[in-house]
Short mmCIF file of C-alpha atoms in Angstrom, two decimals:
data_model
loop_
_atom_site.label_atom_id
_atom_site.label_comp_id
_atom_site.label_asym_id
_atom_site.label_seq_id
_atom_site.Cartn_x
_atom_site.Cartn_y
_atom_site.Cartn_z
CA GLN A 1 -0.08 0.31 -0.16
CA ASP A 2 3.13 2.65 0.29
CA LYS A 3 3.00 3.50 -3.39
CA LEU A 4 -0.89 4.45 -2.88
CA ALA A 5 -1.03 7.76 -2.42
CA PRO A 6 -2.46 8.49 1.47
CA SER A 7 -5.20 10.22 0.85
CA ILE A 8 -6.21 6.83 -1.14
CA VAL A 9 -5.24 4.92 2.03
CA GLU A 10 -6.98 7.08 4.73
CA PHE A 11 -10.16 6.30 1.97
CA LEU A 12 -10.37 3.35 1.70
CA ASP A 13 -9.66 2.86 6.10
CA ASN A 14 -12.87 5.43 6.68
CA ASN A 15 -14.97 3.69 3.79
CA CYS A 16 -14.36 0.31 3.13
CA TYR A 17 -12.04 -1.83 5.29
CA GLU A 18 -15.16 -1.85 7.77
CA CYS A 19 -16.43 -4.37 5.30
CA HIS A 20 -13.59 -5.56 3.13
CA ASN A 21 -11.44 -6.86 5.57
CA SER A 22 -9.60 -10.18 6.07
CA PHE A 23 -12.66 -11.55 7.93
CA ASP A 24 -15.37 -9.97 6.67
CA LYS A 25 -14.33 -9.77 2.97
CA GLU A 26 -18.14 -8.89 2.04
CA GLY A 27 -18.39 -9.87 -2.25
CA GLU A 28 -15.17 -11.71 -1.63
CA LEU A 29 -13.47 -8.68 -1.81
CA ASP A 30 -10.60 -7.98 0.97
CA LEU A 31 -9.77 -4.74 0.55
CA GLU A 32 -7.14 -4.55 3.54
CA THR A 33 -4.57 -6.73 2.25
CA LEU A 34 -5.12 -6.23 -1.25
CA LYS A 35 -1.39 -5.09 -2.66
CA PHE A 36 -0.82 -2.48 -4.98
CA ASP A 37 1.89 -3.57 -7.46
CA PRO A 38 2.12 -1.30 -10.73
CA SER A 39 4.80 -3.67 -12.19
CA GLU A 40 1.88 -6.28 -12.56
CA ARG A 41 -0.99 -5.09 -14.97
CA SER A 42 -3.32 -7.58 -13.09
CA SER A 43 -3.06 -5.33 -9.81
CA LEU A 44 -3.43 -2.33 -12.26
CA THR A 45 -6.34 -3.73 -13.43
CA ARG A 46 -7.94 -4.66 -10.53
CA TRP A 47 -7.40 -1.65 -8.76
CA SER A 48 -9.61 -0.22 -12.08
CA TYR A 49 -12.07 -2.32 -11.15
CA ILE A 50 -12.57 -0.98 -7.65
CA LEU A 51 -11.52 2.93 -9.37
CA ASP A 52 -15.04 1.66 -11.79
CA ARG A 53 -17.44 0.65 -8.41
CA VAL A 54 -16.79 3.56 -6.74
CA GLN A 55 -17.36 6.05 -9.71
CA HIS A 56 -20.69 4.37 -10.43
CA HIS A 57 -21.63 4.76 -6.70
CA GLU A 58 -21.98 0.78 -6.29
CA MET A 59 -19.45 1.40 -3.08
CA PRO A 60 -19.10 2.51 -0.55
CA PRO A 61 -23.00 2.81 0.16
CA LYS A 62 -24.33 6.27 -0.70
CA GLU A 63 -25.70 7.93 2.47
CA GLU A 64 -22.20 7.15 4.05
CA LEU A 65 -20.03 8.65 1.79
CA ASP A 66 -18.75 12.46 1.72
CA GLU A 67 -19.16 13.44 -1.90
CA LYS A 68 -15.80 15.66 -1.38
CA GLU A 69 -13.71 12.90 -0.06
CA ARG A 70 -15.14 10.61 -3.12
CA VAL A 71 -14.18 13.08 -5.68
CA LYS A 72 -10.33 13.15 -4.50
CA PHE A 73 -9.77 9.65 -3.93
CA LEU A 74 -11.03 9.42 -7.87
CA ARG A 75 -9.38 12.20 -8.28
CA ASP A 76 -5.85 10.69 -6.70
CA LEU A 77 -6.55 7.27 -7.76
CA GLU A 78 -7.28 7.46 -11.33
CA ARG A 79 -3.85 10.05 -11.65
CA THR A 80 -2.06 7.14 -9.97
CA LEU A 81 -3.91 4.50 -12.66
CA HIS A 82 -2.80 5.89 -14.94
CA LYS A 83 0.85 7.32 -14.38
CA PHE A 84 1.98 3.87 -14.01
CA SER A 85 -0.08 2.40 -16.63
CA GLN A 86 1.98 5.17 -19.28
CA ILE A 87 5.46 3.45 -17.45
CA HIS A 88 3.80 -0.10 -18.14
CA ARG A 89 3.22 0.66 -22.04
CA GLU A 90 6.13 2.50 -22.36
CA THR A 91 8.65 -0.03 -21.20
CA LYS A 92 6.46 -3.79 -21.89
CA GLY A 93 4.16 -2.26 -24.74
CA ARG A 94 0.26 -1.62 -24.60
CA VAL A 95 -0.21 -5.43 -25.37
CA ARG A 96 1.47 -8.50 -24.57
CA SER A 97 2.95 -10.33 -27.58
CA ARG A 98 0.34 -13.39 -28.03
CA ARG A 99 1.36 -16.35 -29.72
CA LEU A 100 -1.06 -17.93 -33.56
CA ASN A 101 -4.13 -19.90 -32.10
CA GLN A 102 -5.01 -23.09 -33.95
CA ILE A 103 -6.40 -21.52 -36.78
CA GLU A 104 -3.92 -18.87 -37.40
CA TYR A 105 -1.09 -21.26 -37.08
CA GLN A 106 -2.08 -23.91 -39.65
CA ASN A 107 -3.42 -21.62 -42.03
CA THR A 108 1.12 -20.35 -41.38
CA ILE A 109 1.95 -23.38 -42.34
CA HIS A 110 -0.05 -24.29 -45.05
CA ASP A 111 0.51 -20.52 -46.58
CA LEU A 112 4.48 -20.99 -45.85
CA LEU A 113 4.60 -24.29 -47.54
CA GLY A 114 1.79 -24.43 -49.51
CA ILE A 115 0.01 -27.96 -48.35
CA ASP A 116 -3.27 -28.47 -47.40
CA LEU A 117 -2.82 -30.80 -44.65
CA PRO A 118 -5.41 -30.71 -41.16
CA LEU A 119 -3.10 -29.67 -39.00
CA VAL A 120 -6.01 -27.91 -36.42
CA ASN A 121 -7.22 -30.83 -34.22
CA LEU A 122 -3.47 -32.05 -34.23
CA LEU A 123 -2.40 -29.51 -31.59
CA PRO A 124 -4.26 -28.96 -28.05
CA LYS A 125 -7.39 -27.01 -27.93
CA ASP A 126 -6.51 -23.00 -27.06
CA PRO A 127 -7.75 -21.64 -23.87
CA SER A 128 -10.80 -19.11 -24.19
CA PRO A 129 -11.71 -16.83 -22.21
CA ASP A 130 -14.69 -14.49 -22.96
CA GLY A 131 -15.43 -17.37 -26.24
CA PHE A 132 -11.92 -15.96 -27.98
CA SER A 133 -8.62 -17.55 -28.60
CA THR A 134 -6.68 -14.71 -29.21
CA ILE A 135 -5.57 -13.45 -25.66
CA ALA A 136 -2.17 -13.40 -24.05
CA GLU A 137 -3.16 -13.07 -21.03
CA ALA A 138 -4.30 -16.54 -20.95
CA GLN A 139 -2.18 -18.17 -23.42
CA GLN A 140 0.49 -20.60 -22.76
CA ILE A 141 3.39 -22.31 -23.88
CA SER A 142 4.03 -25.74 -22.37
CA TYR A 143 6.05 -29.12 -23.34
CA HIS A 144 3.20 -30.80 -24.33
CA LEU A 145 2.69 -28.27 -27.02
CA LEU A 146 6.18 -27.56 -28.60
CA GLU A 147 6.05 -31.28 -28.67
CA LYS A 148 2.65 -30.93 -30.88
CA HIS A 149 4.19 -27.78 -32.76
CA LEU A 150 7.79 -29.72 -34.03
CA GLU A 151 5.12 -32.72 -34.88
CA ILE A 152 3.55 -30.79 -37.09
CA VAL A 153 6.42 -28.88 -38.71
CA ASP A 154 8.71 -32.54 -39.29
CA LEU A 155 4.98 -33.98 -40.69
CA SER A 156 4.11 -30.75 -43.28
CA LEU A 157 8.02 -30.29 -44.85
CA ASP A 158 8.03 -34.00 -44.86
CA GLU A 159 4.55 -33.65 -47.36
CA ALA A 160 5.99 -30.16 -49.00
CA PHE A 161 9.32 -31.91 -50.08
CA ARG A 162 7.31 -34.87 -51.03
CA ARG A 163 4.78 -32.84 -53.61
CA ALA A 164 8.10 -30.74 -54.38
CA LEU A 165 10.37 -33.99 -55.34
CA THR A 166 7.79 -35.76 -56.94
CA PRO A 167 5.82 -34.50 -60.24
CA THR A 168 3.71 -37.36 -59.56
CA ALA A 169 2.31 -35.55 -56.79
CA THR A 170 0.46 -32.44 -58.25
CA ALA A 171 -2.89 -31.34 -58.07
CA THR A 172 -4.22 -33.75 -60.41
CA ALA A 173 -6.04 -36.76 -59.12
CA THR A 174 -4.70 -39.66 -58.45
CA PHE A 175 -8.32 -41.64 -57.93
CA LYS A 176 -11.18 -41.26 -59.05
CA ARG A 177 -14.14 -42.84 -59.38
CA VAL A 178 -17.46 -41.84 -61.33
CA LEU A 179 -20.59 -44.26 -60.08
CA ASP A 180 -24.14 -44.90 -62.15
CA ALA A 181 -27.27 -45.30 -60.02
CA SER A 182 -26.76 -49.36 -61.04
CA GLN A 183 -23.24 -48.88 -59.34
CA ILE A 184 -24.56 -47.40 -56.23
CA GLY A 185 -27.71 -49.16 -55.51
CA GLY A 186 -28.80 -52.37 -55.55
CA ASP A 187 -31.82 -54.58 -56.48
CA TYR A 188 -32.60 -56.55 -53.15
CA LYS A 189 -34.74 -59.03 -54.91
CA LYS A 190 -31.94 -60.12 -57.17
CA GLY A 191 -29.46 -60.82 -54.07
CA GLY A 192 -26.16 -60.07 -54.21
CA ARG A 193 -24.65 -57.87 -50.89
CA ARG A 194 -26.03 -59.13 -47.52
CA ALA A 195 -29.52 -57.67 -46.72
CA GLY A 196 -27.23 -55.80 -43.54
CA GLN A 197 -24.73 -54.14 -46.08
CA ARG A 198 -27.50 -52.48 -48.39
CA GLN A 199 -26.40 -49.41 -49.55
CA ALA A 200 -29.65 -47.95 -51.45
CA ILE A 201 -32.43 -49.35 -53.72
CA LEU A 202 -31.74 -49.70 -57.53
CA HIS A 203 -35.63 -48.48 -58.83
CA GLU A 204 -36.35 -46.35 -62.15
CA GLY A 205 -32.63 -45.60 -62.96
CA HIS A 206 -31.81 -44.09 -59.45
CA ALA A 207 -30.11 -45.10 -56.42
CA ILE A 208 -33.07 -44.79 -53.27
CA SER A 209 -31.64 -43.94 -50.54
CA ILE A 210 -34.65 -44.12 -47.63
CA SER A 211 -35.67 -42.00 -44.87
CA SER A 212 -35.30 -44.91 -42.29
CA GLN A 213 -34.39 -46.62 -38.89
CA ASN A 214 -31.86 -48.75 -40.69
CA ASN A 215 -28.55 -47.36 -39.16
CA TYR A 216 -26.01 -48.02 -42.34
CA HIS A 217 -28.30 -47.54 -44.79
CA GLY A 218 -27.49 -45.06 -47.38
CA ARG A 219 -23.43 -45.99 -47.54
CA ILE A 220 -21.32 -46.34 -50.51
CA PHE A 221 -18.72 -48.83 -50.70
CA GLU A 222 -17.86 -48.08 -54.44
CA THR A 223 -16.32 -44.97 -52.83
CA THR A 224 -14.57 -46.25 -49.66
CA VAL A 225 -11.01 -44.01 -50.60
CA PRO A 226 -7.49 -45.23 -50.95
CA GLU A 227 -5.65 -42.71 -48.74
CA SER A 228 -6.38 -39.67 -46.55
CA GLY A 229 -6.92 -36.54 -48.53
CA TRP A 230 -9.08 -33.66 -49.65
CA TYR A 231 -11.98 -35.25 -52.78
CA ARG A 232 -14.14 -33.93 -54.36
CA ILE A 233 -17.65 -35.17 -54.62
CA GLN A 234 -19.98 -34.31 -56.96
CA LEU A 235 -23.54 -36.13 -57.10
CA THR A 236 -27.30 -35.49 -59.02
CA ALA A 237 -30.21 -36.42 -57.33
CA LYS A 238 -33.82 -35.68 -56.83
CA SER A 239 -36.69 -36.23 -53.67
CA PHE A 240 -38.58 -39.68 -54.33
CA ASN A 241 -41.86 -39.32 -52.74
CA PRO A 242 -41.37 -35.92 -50.95
CA PRO A 243 -44.51 -35.57 -48.77
CA GLY A 244 -46.38 -32.35 -49.76
CA GLY A 245 -44.53 -31.40 -52.27
CA ARG A 246 -41.31 -30.12 -50.08
CA GLY A 247 -37.96 -30.66 -50.46
CA ILE A 248 -36.47 -34.03 -48.56
CA TRP A 249 -32.80 -32.94 -46.79
CA THR A 250 -29.85 -35.23 -47.28
CA GLN A 251 -26.96 -35.45 -45.55
CA VAL A 252 -23.72 -36.59 -46.27
CA HIS A 253 -20.95 -38.31 -43.86
CA SER A 254 -17.81 -39.93 -44.60
CA GLY A 255 -16.56 -42.55 -42.11
CA MET A 256 -16.19 -47.01 -41.88
CA CYS A 257 -19.70 -46.90 -41.63
CA ASN A 258 -19.54 -50.14 -39.74
CA ALA A 259 -20.06 -51.02 -36.06
CA LYS A 260 -16.65 -51.08 -35.05
CA ALA A 261 -15.74 -47.67 -36.09
CA PRO A 262 -19.47 -46.00 -36.09
CA THR A 263 -18.07 -42.43 -35.82
CA MET A 264 -18.97 -40.71 -38.70
CA PHE A 265 -17.40 -37.01 -40.01
CA TRP A 266 -19.69 -34.45 -41.38
CA VAL A 267 -19.60 -33.83 -45.50
CA GLY A 268 -22.53 -31.92 -45.92
CA SER A 269 -26.29 -31.34 -46.95
CA PHE A 270 -28.05 -30.45 -49.89
CA LEU A 271 -32.33 -30.39 -50.30
CA ALA A 272 -33.32 -33.16 -52.64
CA GLU A 273 -36.12 -31.47 -54.54
CA VAL A 274 -38.66 -32.60 -57.61
CA GLU A 275 -35.94 -31.81 -60.59
CA PRO A 276 -32.36 -32.96 -60.34
CA LYS A 277 -29.78 -30.84 -58.96
CA THR A 278 -26.14 -31.78 -59.26
CA ILE A 279 -24.18 -30.52 -55.89
CA SER A 280 -20.71 -30.69 -55.31
CA PHE A 281 -18.49 -30.93 -51.45
CA GLU A 282 -14.94 -30.68 -50.89
CA ALA A 283 -14.26 -32.75 -47.70
CA TRP A 284 -11.63 -34.18 -46.22
CA MET A 285 -11.75 -37.86 -45.76
CA GLU A 286 -9.37 -40.60 -43.58
CA LYS A 287 -7.99 -43.97 -46.01
CA ASP A 288 -10.14 -46.59 -46.26
CA HIS A 289 -13.32 -44.16 -45.29
CA MET A 290 -16.60 -44.01 -47.58
CA LEU A 291 -19.67 -41.68 -48.08
CA GLU A 292 -23.08 -42.31 -46.35
CA ILE A 293 -25.72 -40.82 -48.31
CA ARG A 294 -29.33 -40.84 -46.50
CA PRO A 295 -32.35 -38.58 -45.72
CA GLY A 296 -31.21 -36.58 -42.21
CA ASP A 297 -35.19 -34.24 -41.74
CA ASN A 298 -36.28 -36.02 -38.24
CA THR A 299 -39.46 -34.91 -39.40
CA LEU A 300 -39.96 -37.12 -42.01
CA LYS A 301 -41.43 -40.46 -41.67
CA LYS A 302 -38.99 -42.97 -41.68
CA THR A 303 -39.49 -46.61 -42.78
CA SER A 304 -38.82 -49.44 -40.89
CA GLY A 305 -35.53 -51.42 -41.36
CA LYS A 306 -37.01 -54.45 -42.11
CA SER A 307 -38.95 -52.80 -45.38
CA VAL A 308 -35.58 -51.65 -46.87
CA THR A 309 -33.90 -54.60 -46.15
CA GLU A 310 -35.98 -56.71 -47.87
CA GLY A 311 -36.29 -54.16 -50.36
CA ILE A 312 -39.98 -53.63 -50.47
CA ALA A 313 -40.13 -50.13 -48.94
CA VAL A 314 -40.20 -48.37 -52.44
CA ASN A 315 -43.44 -49.72 -53.48
CA LYS A 316 -44.74 -48.66 -50.29
CA GLY A 317 -44.53 -45.23 -50.63
CA ALA A 318 -41.06 -44.83 -48.57
CA ILE A 319 -39.66 -41.24 -48.28
CA GLY A 320 -36.45 -41.07 -49.86
CA THR A 321 -33.23 -39.43 -52.06
CA ALA A 322 -32.60 -40.63 -55.45
CA LEU A 323 -29.42 -40.78 -56.70
CA LYS A 324 -28.57 -40.29 -60.81
CA SER A 325 -24.81 -40.52 -60.71
CA LEU A 326 -21.70 -39.75 -57.94
CA THR A 327 -18.63 -39.03 -59.03
CA ILE A 328 -15.26 -38.70 -56.36
CA GLU A 329 -11.55 -37.28 -56.80
CA ARG A 330 -8.77 -36.70 -54.85
CA ILE A 331 -7.54 -33.21 -54.76
CA HIS A 332 -4.90 -30.90 -53.47
CA LYS A 333 -6.44 -27.75 -51.80
CA GLY A 334 -3.17 -26.53 -51.33
CA HIS A 335 -0.60 -25.30 -54.43
CA SER A 336 0.61 -26.88 -57.27
CA PHE A 337 3.82 -29.22 -57.26
CA HIS A 338 5.78 -25.94 -59.78
CA LYS A 339 4.47 -23.59 -56.90
CA ILE A 340 5.83 -25.53 -53.78
CA LYS A 341 8.89 -26.65 -55.88
CA SER A 342 9.25 -23.00 -56.04
CA LEU A 343 8.40 -21.76 -52.34
CA LEU A 344 10.95 -24.37 -51.54
CA PHE A 345 13.98 -24.87 -53.77
CA GLY A 346 12.99 -21.64 -55.87
CA ASP A 347 14.52 -21.22 -59.19
CA LEU A 348 16.62 -24.94 -58.42
CA SER A 349 16.16 -27.90 -60.93
CA ILE A 350 14.92 -31.22 -59.57
CA GLU A 351 16.60 -34.66 -61.03
CA LYS A 352 15.40 -37.77 -60.18
CA GLY A 353 13.90 -36.35 -57.22
CA ASN A 354 17.07 -34.78 -56.40
CA ILE A 355 17.94 -30.95 -56.01
CA ARG A 356 20.73 -29.60 -58.15
CA SER A 357 22.75 -27.14 -57.20
CA GLU A 358 26.35 -26.13 -58.54
CA THR A 359 26.35 -23.38 -55.69
CA PRO A 360 25.16 -25.22 -52.94
CA VAL A 361 26.35 -23.34 -50.39
CA GLU A 362 25.76 -19.72 -51.85
CA ASP A 363 22.41 -21.21 -52.74
CA LEU A 364 21.59 -22.65 -49.20
CA ALA A 365 22.18 -19.34 -47.38
CA LYS A 366 19.63 -17.29 -49.99
CA LEU A 367 16.66 -19.80 -50.19
CA ILE A 368 17.65 -19.83 -45.40
CA THR A 369 17.37 -16.00 -45.84
CA ARG A 370 13.94 -15.78 -48.48
CA PHE A 371 12.09 -18.35 -46.12
CA ALA A 372 12.63 -16.70 -42.68
CA THR A 373 11.78 -14.14 -44.86
CA ARG A 374 8.08 -14.93 -45.24
CA ALA A 375 8.06 -16.90 -41.82
CA PHE A 376 8.80 -14.12 -40.25
CA ARG A 377 6.71 -11.69 -42.09
CA ARG A 378 9.20 -9.18 -41.74
CA PRO A 379 12.82 -8.79 -43.23
CA ALA A 380 15.44 -10.95 -40.96
CA ASP A 381 19.16 -8.81 -40.13
CA SER A 382 21.85 -10.44 -40.83
CA GLN A 383 21.96 -11.66 -36.77
CA GLU A 384 19.06 -13.04 -36.76
CA LEU A 385 19.63 -15.45 -39.31
CA SER A 386 23.15 -16.28 -37.92
CA SER A 387 22.04 -19.45 -36.21
CA TYR A 388 19.87 -20.83 -38.46
CA HIS A 389 22.57 -20.31 -41.49
CA GLN A 390 25.47 -22.01 -39.30
CA PHE A 391 22.61 -24.47 -38.59
CA ALA A 392 21.76 -26.00 -42.29
CA ARG A 393 25.18 -25.29 -43.01
CA SER A 394 26.58 -27.66 -40.82
CA THR A 395 23.89 -29.76 -41.74
CA LEU A 396 25.06 -30.12 -45.58
CA ASP A 397 29.28 -30.18 -44.22
CA SER A 398 27.92 -33.13 -42.80
CA SER A 399 26.07 -34.67 -44.97
CA GLY A 400 26.95 -33.28 -48.51
CA SER A 401 23.05 -33.13 -49.59
CA LEU A 402 21.19 -29.68 -49.98
CA GLN A 403 18.21 -31.82 -49.75
CA GLU A 404 18.76 -32.29 -46.25
CA ALA A 405 20.25 -29.04 -45.23
CA LEU A 406 17.37 -27.23 -46.46
CA TYR A 407 15.31 -29.26 -44.82
CA ALA A 408 16.84 -28.78 -41.50
CA GLY A 409 17.07 -24.91 -41.90
CA TYR A 410 13.73 -24.74 -42.77
CA ARG A 411 13.12 -26.78 -39.81
CA ALA A 412 14.91 -24.41 -37.65
CA VAL A 413 13.24 -21.41 -38.49
CA LEU A 414 9.98 -23.59 -38.25
CA SER A 415 10.68 -23.55 -34.65
CA SER A 416 11.65 -20.12 -33.84
CA PRO A 417 9.09 -18.21 -31.86
CA ARG A 418 9.32 -15.60 -34.13
CA VAL A 419 7.04 -17.42 -36.38
CA LEU A 420 4.98 -18.86 -33.23
CA PHE A 421 4.69 -14.90 -31.70
CA PHE A 422 3.93 -11.81 -33.01
CA THR A 423 6.99 -9.96 -32.73
CA GLU A 424 6.37 -5.85 -31.61
CA LYS A 425 8.73 -3.69 -30.15
CA LEU A 426 7.41 -1.42 -27.78
CA GLY A 427 6.25 1.97 -28.65
CA ARG A 428 4.07 2.91 -31.95
CA LEU A 429 3.45 -0.69 -33.92
CA ASP A 430 5.92 -0.40 -36.88
CA ASP A 431 4.22 -1.03 -40.61
CA TYR A 432 5.33 -4.47 -40.44
CA SER A 433 3.18 -5.04 -37.54
CA ILE A 434 0.61 -3.58 -38.58
CA ALA A 435 0.35 -5.93 -41.88
CA SER A 436 0.15 -9.23 -39.30
CA ARG A 437 -1.88 -7.69 -37.06
CA LEU A 438 -4.25 -6.83 -40.28
CA SER A 439 -3.29 -10.08 -42.06
CA TYR A 440 -4.13 -12.23 -38.96
CA PHE A 441 -7.22 -10.70 -37.73
CA LEU A 442 -8.99 -10.45 -41.35
CA TRP A 443 -7.77 -13.62 -42.90
CA SER A 444 -6.33 -15.05 -40.17
CA SER A 445 -3.20 -16.25 -41.77
CA PRO A 446 0.35 -14.32 -42.81
CA PRO A 447 0.28 -11.21 -45.10
CA ASP A 448 0.25 -11.00 -48.66
CA GLN A 449 2.71 -9.43 -50.48
CA ALA A 450 0.49 -6.67 -51.34
CA LEU A 451 0.71 -5.55 -47.61
CA LEU A 452 4.21 -6.72 -47.43
CA THR A 453 5.25 -3.98 -50.04
CA ALA A 454 3.47 -1.63 -48.28
CA ALA A 455 5.00 -2.28 -45.41
CA LYS A 456 8.18 -1.49 -46.58
CA LYS A 457 7.37 1.46 -47.94
CA GLY A 458 6.19 2.09 -45.21
CA LYS A 459 2.50 3.08 -46.18
CA LEU A 460 0.29 1.36 -43.78
CA SER A 461 1.17 4.14 -41.38
CA ASP A 462 -0.67 6.43 -43.52
CA PRO A 463 -4.85 5.72 -42.47
CA LYS A 464 -5.64 6.40 -45.84
CA VAL A 465 -3.63 3.62 -47.58
CA LEU A 466 -4.26 1.32 -44.02
CA ARG A 467 -7.96 1.60 -45.33
CA GLN A 468 -7.28 0.97 -48.69
CA HIS A 469 -5.82 -2.66 -47.82
CA THR A 470 -8.58 -3.30 -44.82
CA GLU A 471 -11.05 -2.85 -47.77
CA ARG A 472 -8.62 -4.78 -50.25
CA LEU A 473 -9.06 -7.80 -47.60
CA LEU A 474 -12.68 -7.89 -47.03
CA LYS A 475 -13.68 -7.89 -50.49
CA SER A 476 -11.12 -11.21 -50.52
CA GLN A 477 -13.16 -14.54 -50.58
CA ARG A 478 -10.86 -15.06 -47.66
CA SER A 479 -12.24 -12.96 -45.23
CA ASP A 480 -15.19 -15.68 -45.43
CA THR A 481 -12.68 -16.75 -42.89
CA PHE A 482 -12.87 -13.35 -40.53
CA VAL A 483 -16.74 -14.41 -40.23
CA ARG A 484 -16.19 -17.83 -39.25
CA ASN A 485 -13.95 -17.69 -37.00
CA PHE A 486 -14.92 -14.27 -35.42
CA CYS A 487 -19.11 -15.88 -34.74
CA ASP A 488 -17.32 -19.14 -33.60
CA SER A 489 -16.34 -16.96 -30.58
CA TRP A 490 -18.05 -14.42 -30.61
CA LEU A 491 -21.42 -15.95 -30.64
CA SER A 492 -19.89 -19.45 -29.57
CA LEU A 493 -20.77 -21.46 -32.56
CA LYS A 494 -18.20 -23.88 -31.67
CA ASP A 495 -20.02 -24.88 -28.95
CA ILE A 496 -22.78 -26.07 -30.04
CA ASP A 497 -22.13 -29.79 -29.01
CA PHE A 498 -21.42 -28.71 -25.74
CA THR A 499 -25.22 -30.01 -25.02
CA THR A 500 -27.65 -32.29 -27.28
CA PRO A 501 -31.30 -31.04 -26.91
CA ASP A 502 -33.92 -33.46 -25.78
CA THR A 503 -35.46 -35.54 -28.12
CA GLN A 504 -38.58 -36.06 -25.91
CA LEU A 505 -39.18 -32.11 -25.77
CA TYR A 506 -37.03 -31.69 -29.77
CA PRO A 507 -37.97 -34.50 -31.79
CA GLU A 508 -37.46 -32.43 -34.60
CA PHE A 509 -33.75 -31.31 -34.06
CA ASP A 510 -31.19 -33.31 -36.42
CA ILE A 511 -28.07 -32.69 -37.32
CA ILE A 512 -29.13 -31.12 -40.43
CA LEU A 513 -30.76 -28.36 -38.45
CA LYS A 514 -28.02 -28.13 -36.14
CA ASN A 515 -25.56 -27.51 -39.57
CA ALA A 516 -28.15 -24.83 -40.63
CA MET A 517 -27.90 -22.88 -37.33
CA LEU A 518 -24.25 -22.92 -37.90
CA ASP A 519 -24.63 -22.13 -41.77
CA GLU A 520 -27.37 -18.86 -41.20
CA THR A 521 -26.31 -17.57 -38.76
#
């Protein structure tokens, strides 16, 4: 308390300690032993809260308070808090440096390496005070978290080097199946797969997926994928026996689709209408998973599982979705082989899966510098880069392989706190910090070349130029990331699975309605 003005301590003694002491602690507040430590922001925040309570006449009781004493207390405490807040800002900065959250880190790795692996679920869940995962005070770095980051770095570099060194690993589909109705559905009367494995009923040139109590109806074995990756799914469908002319909401999942591995992964939904229409989805599918397509509207009448397995449902007015055709193909959402090669190896050539260089030492230094500049989101000086250059050079000397040296150097760069954290100097934000703040706010990813060029010229400090770039980022399709991530946090949409509505009270609630709630918001 000795750092507080005597008038402040006197006011507390006369008006507050009687109730807020170590014995009574009214409102769980003990002012008598509460320390004032201006070196800690949490202490300043606590005393700011006390100032607000007195300022708004919430305490002490108004009838027991001398107004002149109150005004003097407020003035003296406010000056004290402003003074130490200014010192804190000048010595430690206005805000603490925060690290990238899960989504930002994934997008950063994608941007740097050109890959498309889903990385978010490989990291521990971010702490989210008030719903937001971008609050520095709540963030932490543990051994477990660092270990996970290093695992992701290795996994991502392996994927990037594989694609850059292997021309066949391009965006060209390595798996594609085009299925017609006869390949999707089957005639129950003619046997074939045993009843428990029926996927859809072949009827008048369509594969009918019935609104049914059969848990495994609607799965399509021919869509089983040979490797984990992104797949484009395109299907043509219409409604079958729609009630009252309405459409039939249909769900699409992926999974093993058997009792031993019942977990299913959401792909999307569509409204099957009277006229056939073509719908497309892009989804990550794990190796050996297949698609399941079936009505998912709980307000629809469901046909008994027995009626489905016996193949008589379609002749008894069952409701369903009629599939005409389906195509599933492997895609890469990341960059092409040529782009990834350029990101990692510049203009060096590849021969028989190896990098060719006439001047490996010079090329190594140049590529490490270029990669670090992108990864750190600002130019890096020679002193900052020396340790990365030395590490990569030692690998080159010991192995004789430029490829291994580049991998080691890139791994060291990606393990740097300059990648994981916002590195901002004290005082007014420089242009590179503004570029990063803006890009991660609206795109959840590193600044693009236009932002970095403006930062290099020192133009982002100009409010007019900053506004122009803000509008440019918002007009980009990439700003959809902001809408999704901000609403997830602001409205707690990411916690929609925290509870499940009682099916007795809300029988109409289903997975399609749940996802529609998210999409419509």
